[in-house]
Tab-separated table of C-alpha atoms and ligand atoms in Angstrom:
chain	number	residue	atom	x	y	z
A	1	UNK	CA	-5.214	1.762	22.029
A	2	UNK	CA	-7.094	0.330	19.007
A	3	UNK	CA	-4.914	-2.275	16.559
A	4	UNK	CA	-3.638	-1.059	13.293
A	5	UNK	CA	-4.669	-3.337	11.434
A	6	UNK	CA	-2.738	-2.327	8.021
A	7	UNK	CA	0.613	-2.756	10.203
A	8	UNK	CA	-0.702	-6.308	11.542
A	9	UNK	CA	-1.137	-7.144	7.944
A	10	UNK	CA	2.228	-6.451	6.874
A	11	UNK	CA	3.464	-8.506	9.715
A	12	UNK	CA	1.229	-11.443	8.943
A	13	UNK	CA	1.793	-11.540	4.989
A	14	UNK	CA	6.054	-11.404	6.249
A	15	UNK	CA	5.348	-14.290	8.028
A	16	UNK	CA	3.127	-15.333	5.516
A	17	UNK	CA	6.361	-15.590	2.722
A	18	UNK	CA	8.569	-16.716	5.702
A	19	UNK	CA	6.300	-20.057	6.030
A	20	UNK	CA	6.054	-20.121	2.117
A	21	UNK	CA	9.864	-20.640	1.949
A	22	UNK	CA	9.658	-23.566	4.093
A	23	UNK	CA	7.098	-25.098	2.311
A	24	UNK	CA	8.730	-24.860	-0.384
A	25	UNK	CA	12.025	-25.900	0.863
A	26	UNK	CA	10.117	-28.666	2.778
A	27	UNK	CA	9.519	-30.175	-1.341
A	28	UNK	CA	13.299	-30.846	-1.684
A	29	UNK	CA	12.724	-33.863	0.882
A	30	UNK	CA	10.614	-36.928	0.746
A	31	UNK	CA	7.446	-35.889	2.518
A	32	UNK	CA	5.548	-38.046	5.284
A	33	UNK	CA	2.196	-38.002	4.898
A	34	UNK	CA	-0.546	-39.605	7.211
A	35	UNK	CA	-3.941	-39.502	6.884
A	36	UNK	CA	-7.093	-38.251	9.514
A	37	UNK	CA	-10.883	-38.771	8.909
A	38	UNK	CA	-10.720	-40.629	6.114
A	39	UNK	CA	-8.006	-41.828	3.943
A	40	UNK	CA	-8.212	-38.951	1.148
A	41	UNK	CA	-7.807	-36.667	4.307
A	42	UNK	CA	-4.406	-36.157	4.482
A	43	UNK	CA	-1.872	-34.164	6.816
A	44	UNK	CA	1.907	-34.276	6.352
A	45	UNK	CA	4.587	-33.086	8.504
A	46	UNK	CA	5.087	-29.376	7.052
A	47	UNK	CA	1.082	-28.606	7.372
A	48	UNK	CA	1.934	-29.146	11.109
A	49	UNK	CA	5.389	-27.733	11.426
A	50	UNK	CA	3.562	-24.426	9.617
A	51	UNK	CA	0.974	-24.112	12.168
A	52	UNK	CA	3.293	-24.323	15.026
A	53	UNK	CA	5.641	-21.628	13.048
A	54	UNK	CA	2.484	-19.415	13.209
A	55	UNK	CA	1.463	-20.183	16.299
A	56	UNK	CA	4.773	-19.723	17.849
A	57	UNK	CA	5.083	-16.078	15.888
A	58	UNK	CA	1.625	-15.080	17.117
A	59	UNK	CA	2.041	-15.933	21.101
A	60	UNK	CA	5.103	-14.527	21.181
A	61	UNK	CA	4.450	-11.282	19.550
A	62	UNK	CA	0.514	-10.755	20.677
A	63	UNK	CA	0.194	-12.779	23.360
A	64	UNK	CA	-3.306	-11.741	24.024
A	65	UNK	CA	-4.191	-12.687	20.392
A	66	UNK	CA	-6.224	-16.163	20.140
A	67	UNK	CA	-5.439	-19.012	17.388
A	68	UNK	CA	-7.534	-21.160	16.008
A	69	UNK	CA	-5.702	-23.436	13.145
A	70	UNK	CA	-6.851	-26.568	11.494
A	71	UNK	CA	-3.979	-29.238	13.039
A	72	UNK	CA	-5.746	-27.894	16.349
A	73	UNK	CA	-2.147	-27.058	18.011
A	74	UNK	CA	-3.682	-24.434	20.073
A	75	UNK	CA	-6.388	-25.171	22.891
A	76	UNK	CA	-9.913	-25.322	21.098
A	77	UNK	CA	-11.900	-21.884	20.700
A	78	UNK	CA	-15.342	-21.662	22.053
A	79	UNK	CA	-15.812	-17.566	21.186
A	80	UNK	CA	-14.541	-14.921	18.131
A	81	UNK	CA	-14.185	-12.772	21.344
A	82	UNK	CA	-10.622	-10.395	21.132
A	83	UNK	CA	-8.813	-10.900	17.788
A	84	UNK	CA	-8.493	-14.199	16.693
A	85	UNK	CA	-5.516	-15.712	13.923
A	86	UNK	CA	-7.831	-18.216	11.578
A	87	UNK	CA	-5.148	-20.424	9.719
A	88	UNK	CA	-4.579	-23.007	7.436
A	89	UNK	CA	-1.289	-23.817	6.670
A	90	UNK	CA	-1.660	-25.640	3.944
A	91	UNK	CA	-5.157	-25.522	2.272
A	92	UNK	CA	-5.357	-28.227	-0.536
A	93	UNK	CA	-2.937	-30.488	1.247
A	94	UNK	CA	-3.574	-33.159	-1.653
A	95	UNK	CA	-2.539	-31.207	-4.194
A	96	UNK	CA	0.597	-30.823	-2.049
A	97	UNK	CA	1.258	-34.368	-1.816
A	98	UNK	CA	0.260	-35.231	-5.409
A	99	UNK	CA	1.057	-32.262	-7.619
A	100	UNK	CA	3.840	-30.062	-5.499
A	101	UNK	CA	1.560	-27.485	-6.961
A	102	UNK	CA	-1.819	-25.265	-6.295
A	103	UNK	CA	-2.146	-24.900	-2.417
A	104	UNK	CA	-1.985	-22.029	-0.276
A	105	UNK	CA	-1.147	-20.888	3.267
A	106	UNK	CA	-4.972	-18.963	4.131
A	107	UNK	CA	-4.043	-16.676	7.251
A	108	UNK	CA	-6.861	-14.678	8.757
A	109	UNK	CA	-7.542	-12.559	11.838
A	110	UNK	CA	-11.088	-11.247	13.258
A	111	UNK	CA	-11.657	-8.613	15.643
A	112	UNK	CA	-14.273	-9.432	18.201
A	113	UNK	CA	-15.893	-11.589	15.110
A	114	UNK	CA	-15.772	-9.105	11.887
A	115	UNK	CA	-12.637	-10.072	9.499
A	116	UNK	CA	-10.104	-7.466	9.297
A	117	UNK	CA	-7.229	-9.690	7.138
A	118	UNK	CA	-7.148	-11.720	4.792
A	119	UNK	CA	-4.465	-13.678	3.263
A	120	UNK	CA	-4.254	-15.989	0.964
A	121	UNK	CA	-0.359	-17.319	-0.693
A	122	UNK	CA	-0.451	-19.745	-3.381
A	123	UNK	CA	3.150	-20.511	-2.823
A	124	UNK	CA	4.450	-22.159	-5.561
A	125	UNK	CA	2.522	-19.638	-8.253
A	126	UNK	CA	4.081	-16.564	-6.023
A	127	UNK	CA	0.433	-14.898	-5.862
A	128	UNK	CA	-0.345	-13.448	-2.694
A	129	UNK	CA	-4.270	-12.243	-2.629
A	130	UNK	CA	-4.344	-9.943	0.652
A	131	UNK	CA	-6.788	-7.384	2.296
A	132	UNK	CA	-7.667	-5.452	4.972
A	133	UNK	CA	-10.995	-4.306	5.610
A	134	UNK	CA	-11.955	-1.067	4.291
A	135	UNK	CA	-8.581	-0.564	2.743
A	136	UNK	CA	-8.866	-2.730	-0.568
A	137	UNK	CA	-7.882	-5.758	-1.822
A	138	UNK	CA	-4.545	-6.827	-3.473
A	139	UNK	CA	-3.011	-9.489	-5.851
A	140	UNK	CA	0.459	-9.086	-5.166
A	141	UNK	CA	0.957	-5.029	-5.829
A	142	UNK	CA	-2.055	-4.406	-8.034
A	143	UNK	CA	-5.313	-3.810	-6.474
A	144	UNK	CA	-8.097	-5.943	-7.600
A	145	UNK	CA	-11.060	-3.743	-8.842
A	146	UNK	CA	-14.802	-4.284	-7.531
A	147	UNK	CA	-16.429	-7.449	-9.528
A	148	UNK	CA	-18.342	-7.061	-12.769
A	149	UNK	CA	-21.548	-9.188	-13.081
A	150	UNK	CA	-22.435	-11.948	-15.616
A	151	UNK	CA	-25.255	-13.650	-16.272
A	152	UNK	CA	-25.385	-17.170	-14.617
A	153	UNK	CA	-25.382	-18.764	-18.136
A	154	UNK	CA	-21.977	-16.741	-18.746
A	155	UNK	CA	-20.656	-17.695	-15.506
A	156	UNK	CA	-17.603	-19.867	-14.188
A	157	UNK	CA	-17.807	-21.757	-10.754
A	158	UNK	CA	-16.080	-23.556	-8.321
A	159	UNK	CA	-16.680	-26.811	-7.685
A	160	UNK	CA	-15.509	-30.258	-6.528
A	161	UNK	CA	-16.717	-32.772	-9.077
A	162	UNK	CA	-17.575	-35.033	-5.880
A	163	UNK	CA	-20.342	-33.485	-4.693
A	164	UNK	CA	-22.261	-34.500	-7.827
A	165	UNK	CA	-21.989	-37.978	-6.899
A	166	UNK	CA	-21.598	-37.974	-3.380
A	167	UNK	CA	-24.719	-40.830	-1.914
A	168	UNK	CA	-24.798	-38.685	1.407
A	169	UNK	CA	-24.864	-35.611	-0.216
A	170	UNK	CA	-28.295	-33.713	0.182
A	171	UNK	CA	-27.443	-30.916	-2.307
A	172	UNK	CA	-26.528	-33.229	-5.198
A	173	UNK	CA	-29.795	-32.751	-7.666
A	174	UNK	CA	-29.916	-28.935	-6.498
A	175	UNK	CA	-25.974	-29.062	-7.502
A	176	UNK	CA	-26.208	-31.080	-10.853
A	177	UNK	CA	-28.793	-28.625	-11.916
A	178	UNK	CA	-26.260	-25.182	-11.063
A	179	UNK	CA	-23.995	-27.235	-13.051
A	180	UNK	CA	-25.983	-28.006	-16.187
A	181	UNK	CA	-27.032	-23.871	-16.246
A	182	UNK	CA	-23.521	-22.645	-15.821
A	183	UNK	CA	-21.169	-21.798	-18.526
A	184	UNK	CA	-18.536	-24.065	-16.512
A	185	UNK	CA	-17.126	-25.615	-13.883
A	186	UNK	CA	-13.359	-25.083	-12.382
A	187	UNK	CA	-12.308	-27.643	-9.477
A	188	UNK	CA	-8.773	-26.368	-8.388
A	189	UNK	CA	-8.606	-28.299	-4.989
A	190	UNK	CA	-7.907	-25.823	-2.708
A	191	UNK	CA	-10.845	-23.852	-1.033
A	192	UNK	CA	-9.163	-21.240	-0.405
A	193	UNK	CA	-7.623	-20.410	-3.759
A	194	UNK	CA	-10.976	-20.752	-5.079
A	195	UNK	CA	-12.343	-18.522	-2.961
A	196	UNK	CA	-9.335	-15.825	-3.883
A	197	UNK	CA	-10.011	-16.234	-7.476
A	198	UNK	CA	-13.744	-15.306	-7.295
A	199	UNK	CA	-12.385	-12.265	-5.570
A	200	UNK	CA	-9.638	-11.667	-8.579
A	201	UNK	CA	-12.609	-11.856	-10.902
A	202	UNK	CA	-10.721	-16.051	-12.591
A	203	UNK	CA	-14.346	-17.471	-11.270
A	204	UNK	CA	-17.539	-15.785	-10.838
A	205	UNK	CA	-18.526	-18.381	-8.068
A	206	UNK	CA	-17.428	-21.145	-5.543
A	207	UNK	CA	-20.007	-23.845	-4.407
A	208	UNK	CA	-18.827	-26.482	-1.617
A	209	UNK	CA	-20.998	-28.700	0.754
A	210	UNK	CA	-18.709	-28.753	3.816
A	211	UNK	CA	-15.949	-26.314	4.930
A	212	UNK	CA	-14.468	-25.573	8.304
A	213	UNK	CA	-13.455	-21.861	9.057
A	214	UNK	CA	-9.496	-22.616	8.492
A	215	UNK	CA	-11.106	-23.063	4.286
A	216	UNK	CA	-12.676	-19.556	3.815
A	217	UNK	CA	-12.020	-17.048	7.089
A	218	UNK	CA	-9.157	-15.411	4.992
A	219	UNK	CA	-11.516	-15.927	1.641
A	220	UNK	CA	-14.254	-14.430	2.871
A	221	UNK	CA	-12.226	-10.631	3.956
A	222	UNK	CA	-11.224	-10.839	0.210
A	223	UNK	CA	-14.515	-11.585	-1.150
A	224	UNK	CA	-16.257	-8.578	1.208
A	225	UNK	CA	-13.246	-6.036	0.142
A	226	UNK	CA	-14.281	-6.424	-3.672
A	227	UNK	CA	-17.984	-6.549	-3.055
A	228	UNK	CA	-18.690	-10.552	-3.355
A	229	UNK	CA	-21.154	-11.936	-1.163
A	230	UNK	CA	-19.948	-15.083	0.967
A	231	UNK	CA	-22.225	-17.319	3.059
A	232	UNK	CA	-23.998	-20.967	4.068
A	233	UNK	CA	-26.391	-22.225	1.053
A	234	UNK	CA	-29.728	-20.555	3.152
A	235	UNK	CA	-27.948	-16.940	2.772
A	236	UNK	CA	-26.597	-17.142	6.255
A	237	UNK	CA	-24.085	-15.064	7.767
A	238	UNK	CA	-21.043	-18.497	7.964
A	239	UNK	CA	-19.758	-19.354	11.636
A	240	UNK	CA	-15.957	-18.946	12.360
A	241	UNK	CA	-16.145	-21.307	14.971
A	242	UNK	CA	-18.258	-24.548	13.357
A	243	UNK	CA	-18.059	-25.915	9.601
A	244	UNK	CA	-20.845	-24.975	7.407
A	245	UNK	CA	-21.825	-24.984	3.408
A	246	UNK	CA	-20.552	-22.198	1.638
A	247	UNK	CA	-21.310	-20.204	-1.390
A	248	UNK	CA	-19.539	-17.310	-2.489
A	249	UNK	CA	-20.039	-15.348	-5.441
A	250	UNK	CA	-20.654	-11.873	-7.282
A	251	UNK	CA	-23.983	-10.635	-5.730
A	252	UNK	CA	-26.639	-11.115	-8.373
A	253	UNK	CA	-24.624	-14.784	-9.172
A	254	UNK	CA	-24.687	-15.387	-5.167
A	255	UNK	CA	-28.540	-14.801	-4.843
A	256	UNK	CA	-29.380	-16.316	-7.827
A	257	UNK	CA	-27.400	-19.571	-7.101
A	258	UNK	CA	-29.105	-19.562	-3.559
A	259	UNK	CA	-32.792	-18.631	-4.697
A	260	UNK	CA	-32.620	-20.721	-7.779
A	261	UNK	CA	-30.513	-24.325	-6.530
A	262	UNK	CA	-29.126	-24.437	-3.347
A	263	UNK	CA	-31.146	-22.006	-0.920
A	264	UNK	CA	-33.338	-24.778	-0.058
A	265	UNK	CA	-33.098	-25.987	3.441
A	266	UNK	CA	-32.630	-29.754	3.698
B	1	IPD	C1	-9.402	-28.964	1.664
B	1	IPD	C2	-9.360	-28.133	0.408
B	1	IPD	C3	-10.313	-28.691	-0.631
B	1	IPD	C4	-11.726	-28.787	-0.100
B	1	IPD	C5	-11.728	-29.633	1.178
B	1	IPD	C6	-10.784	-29.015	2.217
B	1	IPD	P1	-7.153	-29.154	3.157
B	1	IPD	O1	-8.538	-28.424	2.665
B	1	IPD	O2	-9.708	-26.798	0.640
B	1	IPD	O3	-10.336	-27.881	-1.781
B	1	IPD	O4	-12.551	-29.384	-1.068
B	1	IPD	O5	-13.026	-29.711	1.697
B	1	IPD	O6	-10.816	-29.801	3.389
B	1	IPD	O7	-7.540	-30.390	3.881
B	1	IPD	O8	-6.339	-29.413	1.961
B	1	IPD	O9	-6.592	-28.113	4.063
B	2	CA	CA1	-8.271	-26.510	4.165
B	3	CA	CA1	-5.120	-27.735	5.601
Protein backbone atom coordinates (compact mmCIF):
# COMPACT_ATOMS: atom_id res chain seq x y z
CA UNK A 1 0.00 0.00 0.00
CA UNK A 2 1.41 3.43 -0.98
CA UNK A 3 2.29 6.02 2.19
CA UNK A 4 0.00 8.84 2.93
CA UNK A 5 2.05 11.18 3.04
CA UNK A 6 -0.37 14.11 4.46
CA UNK A 7 -0.92 11.65 7.59
CA UNK A 8 3.05 11.13 7.90
CA UNK A 9 3.21 14.84 7.98
CA UNK A 10 0.98 15.36 10.75
CA UNK A 11 2.88 12.80 12.66
CA UNK A 12 6.24 14.34 11.94
CA UNK A 13 5.26 18.15 12.62
CA UNK A 14 3.64 16.38 16.36
CA UNK A 15 6.86 15.24 16.91
CA UNK A 16 8.17 18.15 15.44
CA UNK A 17 6.47 20.53 18.56
CA UNK A 18 7.18 17.55 20.94
CA UNK A 19 11.14 18.09 20.32
CA UNK A 20 10.48 21.96 20.26
CA UNK A 21 9.32 21.76 23.92
CA UNK A 22 12.44 20.20 24.93
CA UNK A 23 14.49 22.52 23.34
CA UNK A 24 13.03 24.92 24.80
CA UNK A 25 12.84 23.49 28.17
CA UNK A 26 16.49 22.33 27.58
CA UNK A 27 17.20 26.69 27.83
CA UNK A 28 16.15 26.69 31.54
CA UNK A 29 19.60 24.79 32.24
CA UNK A 30 23.16 25.72 31.66
CA UNK A 31 23.93 24.18 28.30
CA UNK A 32 27.22 22.09 27.43
CA UNK A 33 28.49 22.86 24.40
CA UNK A 34 31.53 21.21 22.54
CA UNK A 35 32.78 21.92 19.45
CA UNK A 36 33.54 19.51 15.98
CA UNK A 37 35.45 20.65 12.81
CA UNK A 38 36.44 23.69 13.85
CA UNK A 39 35.91 25.70 16.88
CA UNK A 40 32.86 27.94 15.55
CA UNK A 41 31.34 24.41 14.82
CA UNK A 42 29.51 23.74 17.66
CA UNK A 43 27.19 20.80 19.01
CA UNK A 44 25.62 20.82 22.48
CA UNK A 45 23.91 18.18 24.31
CA UNK A 46 20.11 18.89 23.21
CA UNK A 47 21.16 18.92 19.26
CA UNK A 48 22.07 15.26 20.14
CA UNK A 49 19.45 14.29 22.63
CA UNK A 50 16.90 15.69 19.62
CA UNK A 51 18.24 13.45 17.07
CA UNK A 52 18.07 10.42 19.15
CA UNK A 53 14.29 11.60 20.17
CA UNK A 54 13.68 11.43 16.37
CA UNK A 55 15.43 8.67 15.68
CA UNK A 56 13.98 6.67 18.41
CA UNK A 57 10.21 7.91 17.18
CA UNK A 58 11.02 6.95 13.59
CA UNK A 59 12.45 3.16 14.20
CA UNK A 60 9.95 2.46 16.36
CA UNK A 61 7.00 3.56 14.42
CA UNK A 62 8.41 2.84 10.61
CA UNK A 63 10.90 0.62 11.10
CA UNK A 64 11.57 0.20 7.48
CA UNK A 65 12.01 4.03 7.21
CA UNK A 66 15.88 5.13 6.88
CA UNK A 67 17.49 8.23 8.91
CA UNK A 68 19.97 10.21 7.99
CA UNK A 69 20.62 13.18 10.72
CA UNK A 70 23.52 15.49 11.09
CA UNK A 71 25.02 14.10 14.78
CA UNK A 72 25.26 10.85 12.50
CA UNK A 73 23.38 8.64 15.33
CA UNK A 74 22.13 6.35 12.75
CA UNK A 75 24.50 4.05 10.53
CA UNK A 76 25.72 6.25 7.48
CA UNK A 77 23.42 6.28 4.22
CA UNK A 78 24.94 5.33 0.97
CA UNK A 79 21.33 5.51 -1.19
CA UNK A 80 17.81 7.87 -1.08
CA UNK A 81 16.44 4.31 -1.80
CA UNK A 82 12.81 3.67 0.40
CA UNK A 83 11.80 6.81 2.36
CA UNK A 84 14.36 8.42 4.10
CA UNK A 85 13.88 11.04 7.53
CA UNK A 86 16.56 14.05 6.60
CA UNK A 87 17.00 15.93 10.04
CA UNK A 88 18.57 18.55 11.74
CA UNK A 89 17.76 19.05 15.08
CA UNK A 90 18.95 22.08 15.62
CA UNK A 91 19.95 24.11 12.47
CA UNK A 92 21.83 27.35 13.55
CA UNK A 93 23.20 25.72 16.65
CA UNK A 94 25.22 29.10 17.32
CA UNK A 95 22.53 31.11 17.50
CA UNK A 96 21.34 28.57 20.09
CA UNK A 97 24.25 28.89 22.21
CA UNK A 98 24.67 32.67 21.80
CA UNK A 99 21.24 34.21 21.31
CA UNK A 100 18.59 31.42 22.80
CA UNK A 101 16.95 32.67 19.68
CA UNK A 102 16.53 32.03 15.66
CA UNK A 103 17.16 28.22 15.07
CA UNK A 104 15.00 25.60 13.91
CA UNK A 105 14.39 21.84 14.06
CA UNK A 106 14.46 21.11 9.75
CA UNK A 107 12.71 17.55 9.50
CA UNK A 108 12.43 16.06 6.05
CA UNK A 109 11.49 12.76 4.42
CA UNK A 110 12.10 11.57 0.61
CA UNK A 111 10.51 8.84 -1.12
CA UNK A 112 12.86 6.80 -3.21
CA UNK A 113 14.79 10.40 -3.64
CA UNK A 114 11.86 13.10 -4.50
CA UNK A 115 10.91 15.22 -1.17
CA UNK A 116 7.51 14.65 -0.01
CA UNK A 117 7.83 16.81 3.62
CA UNK A 118 9.10 19.45 4.64
CA UNK A 119 9.39 20.97 7.96
CA UNK A 120 10.86 23.60 9.22
CA UNK A 121 10.07 24.98 13.36
CA UNK A 122 11.69 28.05 14.41
CA UNK A 123 10.99 27.20 17.97
CA UNK A 124 11.33 30.01 19.94
CA UNK A 125 9.33 32.43 17.21
CA UNK A 126 6.43 29.52 17.21
CA UNK A 127 6.51 29.51 13.20
CA UNK A 128 6.22 26.25 11.77
CA UNK A 129 6.80 26.45 7.71
CA UNK A 130 5.48 22.84 6.54
CA UNK A 131 4.58 21.08 3.18
CA UNK A 132 3.80 18.23 1.46
CA UNK A 133 4.31 17.81 -2.05
CA UNK A 134 1.56 18.64 -4.27
CA UNK A 135 -0.61 19.66 -1.39
CA UNK A 136 0.72 23.31 -0.61
CA UNK A 137 2.73 24.95 1.63
CA UNK A 138 1.94 26.35 5.15
CA UNK A 139 3.16 28.96 7.76
CA UNK A 140 1.50 27.80 10.69
CA UNK A 141 -2.43 27.67 9.41
CA UNK A 142 -2.20 30.08 6.50
CA UNK A 143 -1.04 28.84 3.26
CA UNK A 144 1.76 30.65 1.70
CA UNK A 145 0.79 31.83 -1.88
CA UNK A 146 3.10 31.10 -5.06
CA UNK A 147 6.15 33.80 -5.09
CA UNK A 148 5.92 37.13 -6.88
CA UNK A 149 9.07 38.20 -8.84
CA UNK A 150 11.34 41.27 -8.37
CA UNK A 151 13.88 42.55 -10.15
CA UNK A 152 17.40 41.57 -8.81
CA UNK A 153 18.07 45.29 -8.00
CA UNK A 154 14.73 45.12 -5.78
CA UNK A 155 15.71 41.96 -4.29
CA UNK A 156 16.64 40.69 -0.64
CA UNK A 157 19.13 37.69 -0.12
CA UNK A 158 20.51 35.42 2.13
CA UNK A 159 23.78 35.45 2.97
CA UNK A 160 26.58 34.79 5.47
CA UNK A 161 28.77 37.87 5.55
CA UNK A 162 31.80 35.24 5.65
CA UNK A 163 31.83 34.15 2.45
CA UNK A 164 32.87 37.62 1.26
CA UNK A 165 36.03 37.29 2.97
CA UNK A 166 36.60 33.81 3.21
CA UNK A 167 40.74 33.25 1.58
CA UNK A 168 39.57 29.64 0.47
CA UNK A 169 36.54 30.69 -0.86
CA UNK A 170 36.37 30.38 -4.78
CA UNK A 171 33.01 32.22 -5.14
CA UNK A 172 34.07 35.34 -3.22
CA UNK A 173 34.49 38.06 -6.29
CA UNK A 174 31.41 36.26 -8.09
CA UNK A 175 29.67 36.79 -4.44
CA UNK A 176 30.84 40.44 -3.67
CA UNK A 177 29.52 41.36 -7.03
CA UNK A 178 25.60 39.61 -6.26
CA UNK A 179 26.06 41.65 -3.26
CA UNK A 180 26.90 45.09 -4.62
CA UNK A 181 23.67 44.54 -7.35
CA UNK A 182 21.22 43.49 -4.73
CA UNK A 183 18.92 45.70 -2.88
CA UNK A 184 20.25 43.81 0.40
CA UNK A 185 21.60 41.35 2.26
CA UNK A 186 19.88 39.33 5.37
CA UNK A 187 22.32 36.82 7.33
CA UNK A 188 19.95 35.11 9.93
CA UNK A 189 22.31 32.11 10.80
CA UNK A 190 20.31 29.36 10.29
CA UNK A 191 20.14 27.73 6.73
CA UNK A 192 17.26 26.45 7.10
CA UNK A 193 15.18 29.40 8.25
CA UNK A 194 16.59 31.15 5.41
CA UNK A 195 15.64 28.85 3.15
CA UNK A 196 11.81 28.91 4.73
CA UNK A 197 11.69 32.58 4.41
CA UNK A 198 12.46 32.69 0.64
CA UNK A 199 9.57 30.30 0.50
CA UNK A 200 7.26 32.80 2.82
CA UNK A 201 8.17 35.46 0.30
CA UNK A 202 10.74 37.63 3.86
CA UNK A 203 13.79 37.02 1.16
CA UNK A 204 13.71 36.69 -2.46
CA UNK A 205 17.00 34.56 -2.32
CA UNK A 206 19.53 32.45 -0.22
CA UNK A 207 23.23 32.12 -1.42
CA UNK A 208 25.66 29.72 0.69
CA UNK A 209 29.02 28.06 -0.39
CA UNK A 210 28.76 24.80 1.60
CA UNK A 211 25.69 22.95 3.00
CA UNK A 212 25.13 19.35 3.90
CA UNK A 213 21.59 17.83 3.19
CA UNK A 214 20.49 18.04 7.10
CA UNK A 215 20.67 22.42 5.98
CA UNK A 216 18.12 22.45 3.07
CA UNK A 217 16.32 18.73 2.47
CA UNK A 218 13.24 20.15 4.42
CA UNK A 219 13.97 23.80 2.62
CA UNK A 220 14.04 22.66 -0.53
CA UNK A 221 10.07 20.69 -0.38
CA UNK A 222 9.04 24.26 0.74
CA UNK A 223 10.78 26.12 -1.86
CA UNK A 224 9.34 23.49 -4.81
CA UNK A 225 5.62 23.72 -3.15
CA UNK A 226 5.59 27.64 -3.79
CA UNK A 227 7.37 27.51 -7.10
CA UNK A 228 11.14 28.59 -6.00
CA UNK A 229 13.85 26.99 -7.70
CA UNK A 230 16.58 25.32 -5.32
CA UNK A 231 19.95 23.95 -6.48
CA UNK A 232 24.13 23.82 -6.54
CA UNK A 233 25.60 27.27 -8.05
CA UNK A 234 25.95 25.33 -11.85
CA UNK A 235 21.93 24.85 -11.79
CA UNK A 236 22.28 21.32 -10.60
CA UNK A 237 19.72 19.17 -9.28
CA UNK A 238 21.53 19.22 -5.07
CA UNK A 239 22.53 15.63 -3.66
CA UNK A 240 20.75 14.39 -0.43
CA UNK A 241 23.46 12.28 0.33
CA UNK A 242 26.87 14.68 -0.13
CA UNK A 243 27.20 18.57 0.77
CA UNK A 244 27.07 20.88 -2.08
CA UNK A 245 26.64 24.91 -2.82
CA UNK A 246 23.27 25.99 -2.82
CA UNK A 247 21.18 28.69 -4.26
CA UNK A 248 17.65 29.04 -3.88
CA UNK A 249 15.50 31.64 -5.08
CA UNK A 250 12.30 32.90 -7.07
CA UNK A 251 12.91 31.56 -10.66
CA UNK A 252 13.88 34.55 -12.76
CA UNK A 253 16.12 35.74 -9.33
CA UNK A 254 17.53 31.94 -9.26
CA UNK A 255 18.68 31.98 -13.00
CA UNK A 256 19.74 35.26 -13.00
CA UNK A 257 21.95 34.89 -9.84
CA UNK A 258 23.40 31.63 -11.50
CA UNK A 259 23.86 33.03 -15.18
CA UNK A 260 24.99 36.38 -14.02
CA UNK A 261 27.57 35.55 -10.61
CA UNK A 262 27.76 32.29 -9.42
CA UNK A 263 26.96 29.73 -12.37
CA UNK A 264 30.51 29.64 -13.18
CA UNK A 265 32.22 26.41 -12.56
CA UNK A 266 35.41 26.77 -10.52
C1 LIG B 1 24.63 25.82 10.15
C2 LIG B 1 23.61 26.90 9.87
C3 LIG B 1 24.28 28.12 9.29
C4 LIG B 1 25.07 27.79 8.04
C5 LIG B 1 26.08 26.69 8.36
C6 LIG B 1 25.36 25.46 8.91
P1 LIG B 1 24.18 24.13 12.21
O1 LIG B 1 24.00 24.64 10.66
O2 LIG B 1 22.62 26.48 8.97
O3 LIG B 1 23.33 29.11 8.96
O4 LIG B 1 25.73 28.94 7.58
O5 LIG B 1 26.80 26.36 7.21
O6 LIG B 1 26.32 24.45 9.18
O7 LIG B 1 25.58 23.68 12.37
O8 LIG B 1 23.82 25.24 13.10
O9 LIG B 1 23.21 22.99 12.24
CA1 LIG C 1 22.52 22.81 10.03
CA1 LIG D 1 22.59 21.24 13.35
Amino acid sequence: MSMNFLELEQVARDWTYEAGEKVKQSLENPIHIESKSNPNDLVTEVDKAIEQFFYEKITQHYPDHLFLGEEGIAEELTSLEGTVWIIDPIDGTMNFVHQKYNFAISVAVYHEGVGMIGIVYDVMSDEMFRAVRDSGAYLNDVELLPVLERPLEESIVGINARWLVEGRNPYQNPLRALVRDLRGTRSYGSAAIELAYVAADRLDGYICVKLSPWDYAAGAVLLEEVGCKISTFQGKRLSMLTPNTVIAGKPQLHKEMISGYVGEEL
